Short mmCIF file of C-alpha atoms and ligand atoms in Angstrom, two decimals:
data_model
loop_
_atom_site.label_atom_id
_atom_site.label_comp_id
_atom_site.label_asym_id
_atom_site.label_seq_id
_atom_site.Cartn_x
_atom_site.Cartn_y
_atom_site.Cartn_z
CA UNK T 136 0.00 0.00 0.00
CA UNK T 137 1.34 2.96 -1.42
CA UNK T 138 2.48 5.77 1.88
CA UNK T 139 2.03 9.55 1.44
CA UNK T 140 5.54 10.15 3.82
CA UNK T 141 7.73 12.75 3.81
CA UNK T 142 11.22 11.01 3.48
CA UNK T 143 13.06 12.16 6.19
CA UNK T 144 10.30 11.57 9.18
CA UNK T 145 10.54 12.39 12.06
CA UNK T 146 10.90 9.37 15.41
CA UNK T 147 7.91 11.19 16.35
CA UNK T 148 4.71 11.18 13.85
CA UNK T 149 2.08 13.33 14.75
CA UNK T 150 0.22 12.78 11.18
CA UNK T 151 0.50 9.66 9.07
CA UNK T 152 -0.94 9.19 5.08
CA UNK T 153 -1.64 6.24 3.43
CA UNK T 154 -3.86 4.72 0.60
CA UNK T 155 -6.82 3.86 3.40
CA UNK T 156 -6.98 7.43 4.69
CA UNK T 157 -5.34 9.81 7.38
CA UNK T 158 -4.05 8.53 10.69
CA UNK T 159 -3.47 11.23 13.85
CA UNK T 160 -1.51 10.46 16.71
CA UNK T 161 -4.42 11.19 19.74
CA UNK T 162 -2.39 14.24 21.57
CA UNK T 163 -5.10 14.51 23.53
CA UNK T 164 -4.01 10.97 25.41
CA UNK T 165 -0.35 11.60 25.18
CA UNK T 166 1.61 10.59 27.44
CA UNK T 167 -0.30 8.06 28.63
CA UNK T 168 -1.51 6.19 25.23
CA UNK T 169 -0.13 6.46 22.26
CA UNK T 170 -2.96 5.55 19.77
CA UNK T 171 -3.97 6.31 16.32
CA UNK T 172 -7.37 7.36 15.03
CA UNK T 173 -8.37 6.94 11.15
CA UNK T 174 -9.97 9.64 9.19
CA UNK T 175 -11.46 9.03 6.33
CA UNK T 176 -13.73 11.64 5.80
CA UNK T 177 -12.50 15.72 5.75
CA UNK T 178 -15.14 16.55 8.01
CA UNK T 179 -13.77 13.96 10.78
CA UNK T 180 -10.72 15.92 9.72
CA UNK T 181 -12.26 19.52 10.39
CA UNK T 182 -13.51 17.95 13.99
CA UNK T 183 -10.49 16.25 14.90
CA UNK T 184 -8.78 19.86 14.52
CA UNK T 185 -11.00 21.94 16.64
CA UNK T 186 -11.06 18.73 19.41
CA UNK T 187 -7.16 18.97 19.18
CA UNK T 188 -6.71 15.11 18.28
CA UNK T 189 -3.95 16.81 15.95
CA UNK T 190 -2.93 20.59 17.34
CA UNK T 191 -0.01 22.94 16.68
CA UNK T 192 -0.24 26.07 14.29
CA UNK T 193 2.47 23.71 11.41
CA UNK T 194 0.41 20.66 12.19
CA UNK T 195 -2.92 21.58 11.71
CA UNK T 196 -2.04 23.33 8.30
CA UNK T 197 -0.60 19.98 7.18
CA UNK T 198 -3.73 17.90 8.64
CA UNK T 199 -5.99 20.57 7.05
CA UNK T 200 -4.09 20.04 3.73
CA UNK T 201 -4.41 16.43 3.60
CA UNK T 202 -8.32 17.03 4.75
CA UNK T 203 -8.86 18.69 1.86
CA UNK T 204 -7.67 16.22 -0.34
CA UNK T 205 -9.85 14.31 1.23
CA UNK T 206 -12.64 16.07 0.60
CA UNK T 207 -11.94 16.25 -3.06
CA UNK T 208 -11.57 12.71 -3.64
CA UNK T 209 -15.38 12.82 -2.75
CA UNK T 210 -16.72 15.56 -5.12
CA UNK T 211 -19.15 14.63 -7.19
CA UNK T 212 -18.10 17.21 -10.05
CA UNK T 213 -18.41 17.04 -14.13
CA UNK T 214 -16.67 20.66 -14.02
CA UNK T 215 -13.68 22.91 -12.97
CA UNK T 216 -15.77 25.20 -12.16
CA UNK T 217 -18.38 22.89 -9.94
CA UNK T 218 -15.32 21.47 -8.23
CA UNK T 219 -13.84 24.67 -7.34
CA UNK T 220 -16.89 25.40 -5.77
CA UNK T 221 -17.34 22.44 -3.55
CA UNK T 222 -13.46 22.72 -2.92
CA UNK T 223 -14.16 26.25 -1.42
CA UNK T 224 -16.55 25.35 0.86
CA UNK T 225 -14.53 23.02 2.42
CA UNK T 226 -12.02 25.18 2.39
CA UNK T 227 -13.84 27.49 4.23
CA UNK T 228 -14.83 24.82 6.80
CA UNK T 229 -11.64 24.28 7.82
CA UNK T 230 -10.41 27.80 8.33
CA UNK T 231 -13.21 28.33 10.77
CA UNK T 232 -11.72 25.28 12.78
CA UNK T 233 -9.14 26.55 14.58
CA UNK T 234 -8.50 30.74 14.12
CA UNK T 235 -5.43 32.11 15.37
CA UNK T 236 -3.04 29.86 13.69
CA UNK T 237 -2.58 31.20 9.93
CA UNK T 238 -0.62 28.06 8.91
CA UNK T 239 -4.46 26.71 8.90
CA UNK T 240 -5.61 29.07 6.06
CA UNK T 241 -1.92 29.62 4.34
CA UNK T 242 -2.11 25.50 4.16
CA UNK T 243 -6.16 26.16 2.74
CA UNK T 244 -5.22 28.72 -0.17
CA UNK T 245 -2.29 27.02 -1.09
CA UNK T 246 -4.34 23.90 -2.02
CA UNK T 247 -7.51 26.25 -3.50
CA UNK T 248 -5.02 28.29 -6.03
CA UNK T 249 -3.36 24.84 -7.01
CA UNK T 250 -6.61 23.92 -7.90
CA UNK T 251 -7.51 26.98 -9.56
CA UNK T 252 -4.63 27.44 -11.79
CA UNK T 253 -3.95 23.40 -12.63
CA UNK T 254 -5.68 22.55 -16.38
CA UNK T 255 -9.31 20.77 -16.40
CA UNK T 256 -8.14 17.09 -17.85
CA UNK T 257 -10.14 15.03 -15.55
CA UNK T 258 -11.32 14.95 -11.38
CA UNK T 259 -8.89 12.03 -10.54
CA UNK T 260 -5.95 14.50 -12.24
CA UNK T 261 -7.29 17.35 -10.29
CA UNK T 262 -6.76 15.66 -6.47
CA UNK T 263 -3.42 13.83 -7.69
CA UNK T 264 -2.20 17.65 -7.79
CA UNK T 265 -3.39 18.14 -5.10
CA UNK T 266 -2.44 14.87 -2.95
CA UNK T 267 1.09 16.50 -4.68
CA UNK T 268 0.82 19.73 -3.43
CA UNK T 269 -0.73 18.80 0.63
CA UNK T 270 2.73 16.33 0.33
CA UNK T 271 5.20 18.93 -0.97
CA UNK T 272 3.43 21.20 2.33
CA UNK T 273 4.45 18.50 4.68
CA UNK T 274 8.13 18.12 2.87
CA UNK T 275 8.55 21.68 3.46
CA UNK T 276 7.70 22.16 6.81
CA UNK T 277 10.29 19.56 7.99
CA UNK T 278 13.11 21.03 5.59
CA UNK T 279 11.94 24.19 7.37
CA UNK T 280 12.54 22.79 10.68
CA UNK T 281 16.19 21.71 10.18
CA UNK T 282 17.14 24.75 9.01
CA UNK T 283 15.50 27.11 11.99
CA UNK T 284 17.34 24.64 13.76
CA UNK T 285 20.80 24.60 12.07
CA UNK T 286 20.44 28.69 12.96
CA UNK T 287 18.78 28.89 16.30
CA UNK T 288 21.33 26.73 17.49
CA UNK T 289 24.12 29.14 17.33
CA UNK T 290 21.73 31.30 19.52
CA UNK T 291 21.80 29.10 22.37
CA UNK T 292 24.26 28.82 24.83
CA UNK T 293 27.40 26.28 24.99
CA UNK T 294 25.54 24.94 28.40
CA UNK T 295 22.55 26.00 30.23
CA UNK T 296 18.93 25.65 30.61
CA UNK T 297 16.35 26.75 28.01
CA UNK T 298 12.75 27.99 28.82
CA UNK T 299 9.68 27.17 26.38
CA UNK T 300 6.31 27.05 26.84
CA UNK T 301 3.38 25.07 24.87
CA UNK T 302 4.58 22.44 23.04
CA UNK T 303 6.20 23.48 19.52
CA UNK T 304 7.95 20.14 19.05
CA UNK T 305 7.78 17.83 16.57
CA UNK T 306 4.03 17.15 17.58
CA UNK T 307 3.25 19.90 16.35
CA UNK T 308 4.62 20.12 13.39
CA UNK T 309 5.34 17.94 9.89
CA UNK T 310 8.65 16.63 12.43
CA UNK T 311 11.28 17.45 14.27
CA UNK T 312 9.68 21.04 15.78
CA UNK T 313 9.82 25.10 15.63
CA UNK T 314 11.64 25.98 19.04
CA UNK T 315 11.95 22.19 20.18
CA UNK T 316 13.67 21.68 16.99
CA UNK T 317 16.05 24.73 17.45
CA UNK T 318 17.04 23.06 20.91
CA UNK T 319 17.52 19.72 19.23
CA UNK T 320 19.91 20.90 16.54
CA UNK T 321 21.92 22.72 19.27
CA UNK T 322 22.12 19.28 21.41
CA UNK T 323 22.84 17.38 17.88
CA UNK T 324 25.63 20.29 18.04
CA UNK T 325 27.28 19.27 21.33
CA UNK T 326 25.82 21.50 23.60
CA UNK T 327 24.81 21.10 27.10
CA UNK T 328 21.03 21.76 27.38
CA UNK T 329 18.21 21.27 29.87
CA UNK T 330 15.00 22.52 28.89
CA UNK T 331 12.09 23.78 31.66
CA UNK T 332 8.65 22.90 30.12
CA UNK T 333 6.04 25.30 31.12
CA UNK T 334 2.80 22.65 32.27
CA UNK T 335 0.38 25.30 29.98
CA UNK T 336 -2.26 25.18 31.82
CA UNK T 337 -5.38 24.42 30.83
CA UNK T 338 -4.22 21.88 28.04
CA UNK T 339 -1.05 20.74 29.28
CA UNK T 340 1.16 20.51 26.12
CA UNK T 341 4.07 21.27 27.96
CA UNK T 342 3.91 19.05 30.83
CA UNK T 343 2.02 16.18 28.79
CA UNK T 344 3.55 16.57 25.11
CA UNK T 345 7.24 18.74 25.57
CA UNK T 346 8.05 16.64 28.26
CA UNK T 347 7.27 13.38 26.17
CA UNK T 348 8.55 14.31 22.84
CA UNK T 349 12.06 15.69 24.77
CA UNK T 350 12.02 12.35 26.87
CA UNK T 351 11.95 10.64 23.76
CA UNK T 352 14.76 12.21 22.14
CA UNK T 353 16.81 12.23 24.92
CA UNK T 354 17.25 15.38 25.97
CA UNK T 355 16.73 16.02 29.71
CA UNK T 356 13.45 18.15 30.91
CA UNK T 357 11.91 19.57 33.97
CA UNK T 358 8.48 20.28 34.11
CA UNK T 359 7.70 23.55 36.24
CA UNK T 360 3.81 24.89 37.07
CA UNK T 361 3.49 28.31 34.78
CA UNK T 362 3.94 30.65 37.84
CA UNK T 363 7.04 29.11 38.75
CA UNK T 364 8.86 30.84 35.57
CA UNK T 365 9.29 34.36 37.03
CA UNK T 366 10.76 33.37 40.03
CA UNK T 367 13.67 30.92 38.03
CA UNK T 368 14.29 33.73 35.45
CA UNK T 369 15.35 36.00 38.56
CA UNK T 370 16.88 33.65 40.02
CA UNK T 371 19.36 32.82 36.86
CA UNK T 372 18.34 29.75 36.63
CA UNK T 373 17.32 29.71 32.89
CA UNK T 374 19.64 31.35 30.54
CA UNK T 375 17.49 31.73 27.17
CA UNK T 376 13.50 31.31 26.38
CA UNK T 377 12.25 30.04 23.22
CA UNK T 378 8.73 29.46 22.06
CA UNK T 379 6.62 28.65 19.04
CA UNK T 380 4.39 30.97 17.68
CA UNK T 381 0.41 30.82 15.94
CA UNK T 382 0.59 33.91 13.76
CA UNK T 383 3.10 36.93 13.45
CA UNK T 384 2.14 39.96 12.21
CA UNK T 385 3.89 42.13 10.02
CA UNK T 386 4.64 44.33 13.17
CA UNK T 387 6.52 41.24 14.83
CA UNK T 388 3.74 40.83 17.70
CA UNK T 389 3.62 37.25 17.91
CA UNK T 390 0.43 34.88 19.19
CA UNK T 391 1.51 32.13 20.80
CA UNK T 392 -0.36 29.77 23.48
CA UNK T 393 -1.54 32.05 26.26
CA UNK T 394 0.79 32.33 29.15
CA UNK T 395 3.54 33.26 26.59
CA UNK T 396 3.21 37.05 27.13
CA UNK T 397 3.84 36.57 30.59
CA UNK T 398 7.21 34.74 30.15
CA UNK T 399 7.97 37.21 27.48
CA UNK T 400 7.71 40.45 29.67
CA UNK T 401 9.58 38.42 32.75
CA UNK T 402 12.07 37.36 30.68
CA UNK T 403 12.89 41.06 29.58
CA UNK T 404 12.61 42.26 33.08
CA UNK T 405 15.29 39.80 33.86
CA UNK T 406 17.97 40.33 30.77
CA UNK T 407 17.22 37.33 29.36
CA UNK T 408 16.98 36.68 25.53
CA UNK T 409 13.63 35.66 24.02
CA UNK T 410 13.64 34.00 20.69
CA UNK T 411 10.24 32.93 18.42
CA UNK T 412 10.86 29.98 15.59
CA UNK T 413 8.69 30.43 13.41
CA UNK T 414 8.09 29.38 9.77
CA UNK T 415 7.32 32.01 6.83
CA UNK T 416 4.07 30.02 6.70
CA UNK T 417 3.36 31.50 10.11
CA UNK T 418 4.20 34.79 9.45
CA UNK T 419 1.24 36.85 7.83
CA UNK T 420 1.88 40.32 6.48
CA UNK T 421 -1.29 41.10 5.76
CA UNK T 422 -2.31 41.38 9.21
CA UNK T 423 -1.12 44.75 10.90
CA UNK T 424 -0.50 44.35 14.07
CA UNK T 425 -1.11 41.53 17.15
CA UNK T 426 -4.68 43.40 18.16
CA UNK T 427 -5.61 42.18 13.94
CA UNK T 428 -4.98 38.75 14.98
CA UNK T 429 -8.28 36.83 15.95
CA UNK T 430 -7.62 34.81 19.38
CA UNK T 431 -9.48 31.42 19.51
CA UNK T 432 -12.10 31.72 22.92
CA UNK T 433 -12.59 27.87 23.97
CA UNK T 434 -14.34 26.17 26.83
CA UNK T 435 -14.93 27.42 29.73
CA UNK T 436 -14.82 23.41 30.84
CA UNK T 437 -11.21 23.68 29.97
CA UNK T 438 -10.38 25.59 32.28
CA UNK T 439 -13.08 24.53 35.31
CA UNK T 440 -11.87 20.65 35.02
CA UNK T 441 -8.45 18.91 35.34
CA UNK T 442 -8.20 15.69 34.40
CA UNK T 443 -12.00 15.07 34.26
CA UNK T 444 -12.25 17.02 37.99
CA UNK T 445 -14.04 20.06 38.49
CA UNK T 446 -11.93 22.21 40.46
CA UNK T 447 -13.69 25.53 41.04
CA UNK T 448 -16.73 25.77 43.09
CA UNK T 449 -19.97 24.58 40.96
CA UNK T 450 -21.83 28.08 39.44
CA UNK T 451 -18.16 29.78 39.01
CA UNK T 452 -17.55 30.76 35.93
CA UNK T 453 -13.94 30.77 33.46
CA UNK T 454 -12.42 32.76 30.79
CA UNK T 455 -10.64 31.53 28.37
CA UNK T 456 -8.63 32.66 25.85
CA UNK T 457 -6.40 30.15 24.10
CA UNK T 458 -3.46 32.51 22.84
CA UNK T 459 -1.96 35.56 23.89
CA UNK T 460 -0.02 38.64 21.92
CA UNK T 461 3.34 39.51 22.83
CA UNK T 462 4.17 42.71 21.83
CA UNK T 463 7.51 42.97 19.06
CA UNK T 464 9.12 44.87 21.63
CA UNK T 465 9.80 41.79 23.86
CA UNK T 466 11.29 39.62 21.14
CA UNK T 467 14.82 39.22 21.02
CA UNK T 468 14.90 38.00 17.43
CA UNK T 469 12.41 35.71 15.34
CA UNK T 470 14.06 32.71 13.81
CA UNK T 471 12.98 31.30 10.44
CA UNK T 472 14.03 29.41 7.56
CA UNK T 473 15.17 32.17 5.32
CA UNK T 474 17.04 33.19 8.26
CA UNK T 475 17.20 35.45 11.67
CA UNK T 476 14.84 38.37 11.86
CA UNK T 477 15.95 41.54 14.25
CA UNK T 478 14.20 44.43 15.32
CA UNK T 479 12.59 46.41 13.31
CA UNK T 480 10.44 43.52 12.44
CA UNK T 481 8.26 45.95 10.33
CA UNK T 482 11.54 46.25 8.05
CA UNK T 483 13.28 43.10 8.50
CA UNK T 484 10.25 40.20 8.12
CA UNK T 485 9.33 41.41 5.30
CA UNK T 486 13.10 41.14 3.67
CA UNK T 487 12.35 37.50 4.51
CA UNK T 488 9.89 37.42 1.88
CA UNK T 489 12.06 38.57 -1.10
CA UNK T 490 14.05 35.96 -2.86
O1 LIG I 14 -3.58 25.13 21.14
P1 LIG I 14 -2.36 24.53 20.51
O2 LIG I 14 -1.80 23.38 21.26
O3 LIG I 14 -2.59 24.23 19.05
O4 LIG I 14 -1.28 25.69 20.56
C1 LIG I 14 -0.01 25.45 20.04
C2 LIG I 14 0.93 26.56 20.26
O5 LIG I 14 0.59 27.59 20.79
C3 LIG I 14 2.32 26.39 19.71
O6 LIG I 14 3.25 27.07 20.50
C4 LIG I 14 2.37 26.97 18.28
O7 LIG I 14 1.34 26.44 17.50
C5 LIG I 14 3.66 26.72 17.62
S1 LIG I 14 3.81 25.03 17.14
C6 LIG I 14 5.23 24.85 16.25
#
């Protein structure tokens, strides 16, 4: 049976393709199971997005991609134009998923423009370019990975301990990770790393899925509760912070999970570099500024219940907001693919861009 794998996959595999249909790792069961669910269906896909089965701004553009080939297998279409139509509206269905994350809609147009320019031969020809093109996605993200990493490892010190929060690993991505993959490449490198995970409350990614994904590479972690970062960065007890991010804007404010803000501002306080990796796909110049950037609102339930217990008094109620902006002016430097990004970000992300 024929695979749809990137070549150079990852030990961990968040997303796997083959002839039968779409496979996600369950993050939501991580790290006690590791199980796979089947998809067969691109609305299962669209649910299985917004429930966080699959989550991570990289790894939801990638699942989204693959959903919509999905979908088009199933159009019943005698027409470019037909098909385009029914495409959209998928399309459309999966933006609304999940909304900070632009990889989500980036991954969305990328497939809908292949469609639109490719030739009308027949429908089968139509979703093999597009199978193609949700593939070549995938391929790229991972390239991109290994080379934030290959330069946000020089950024890191010889030996120390390195701060992230969420989990930007490579869970999260096509493989190998934004800022996890940054502090793999350095430890590939020789250097002496520990990480502190940030638990990200409500969902936990840090103490369930950074802690796993690290554990499983190796590389030695410590799990701390969010409020415990502020006092360690006075202390001197972490040397460099580096996070993931949803969506930058063309200003440089970056969303990332909430609770990043926080570390951002204590880590300036404190003299301590703060780094974002970050691919292009996650950059989006079109939108202004961080208060442009739409910031998902989830369950209150999230919050009100750990591990299935409710801990606040019955009748209370919860806020919350699944991302935060930090401001440009807290960010040390942005590290992507096409290279390291300094302040002014207004100037210098969009240099990215040119070829
Ligand atoms: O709600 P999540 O788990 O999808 O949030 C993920 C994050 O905030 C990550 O830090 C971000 O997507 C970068 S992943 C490379």
């Amino acid at each position: 049976m024929k695979e749809y794998l990137p070549p150079n996959l990852d030990v961990i595999r968040p997303i796997l393709w083959d002839a039968r249909g779409l496979r996600l790792l369950d993050q939501r069961l991580l790290p006690g199971k590791e199980k796979y669910l089947r998809f067969t269906s691109w609305q299962e896909v669209r649910k299985a997005i917004k429930d966080m089965v699959v989550r991570g701004a990289p790894a939801i553009g990638i699942t989204a991609a693959i959903g919509m080939v999905l979908g088009a297998e199933k159009i019943k279409a005698q027409s470019k134009k037909a098909f385009l139509t029914s495409l959209r509206r998928i399309g459309e269905g999966f933006k609304r998923a999940r909304p900070t994350a632009v990889n989500l809609s980036w991954a969305v147009e990328r497939l809908l423009v292949r469609a639109e320019n490719a030739p009308w031969t027949s429908k089968a020809d139509l979703v093999e370019l597009l199978r193609a093109e949700a593939l070549k996605i995938w391929e790229e993200d991972i390239e991109a990975n290994k080379r934030m990493g290959a330069l946000g490892a020089k950024l890191l010190p010889e030996k120390g301990v390195v701060l992230t929060h969420c989990n930007a690993g490579a869970l999260a991505t096509g493989g190998f990770g934004t800022a996890l993959g940054v502090i793999r490449a350095a430890v590939d490198r020789g250097k002496q790393l520990e990480v502190i995970a940030d638990e990200t409350r409500p969902w936990l990614q840090g103490a369930r899925l950074t802690a796993w994904e690290l554990k499983k590479v190796g590389i030695p972690v410590k799990v701390i509760a969010d409020n415990a970062a502020g006092f360690l960065l006075r202390r001197g007890q972490i040397q460099t912070v580096v996070v993931g991010a949803d969506r930058i804007a063309a200003n440089g404010d970056v969303a990332n999970k909430i609770g990043t803000y926080s570390v951002a501002v204590l880590a300036r306080e404190n003299g301590i570099p703060f780094y974002v990796a970050a691919p292009l796909s996650t950059i989006d110049l079109l939108t202004g500024s961080g208060d442009d950037i739409p910031v998902e609102g989830r369950s209150e339930k999230e919050v009100l219940y750990c591990g299935g217990q409710r801990i606040a008094p019955s009748g209370v109620e919860a806020l919350n907001p699944a991302f935060d902006i930090t401001p440009a002016k807290y960010i040390t430097a942005i590290i992507t693919e096409k290279g390291l990004a300094y302040p002014p970000f207004t100037k210098n992300l969009k240099i990215l861009f040119q070829d």
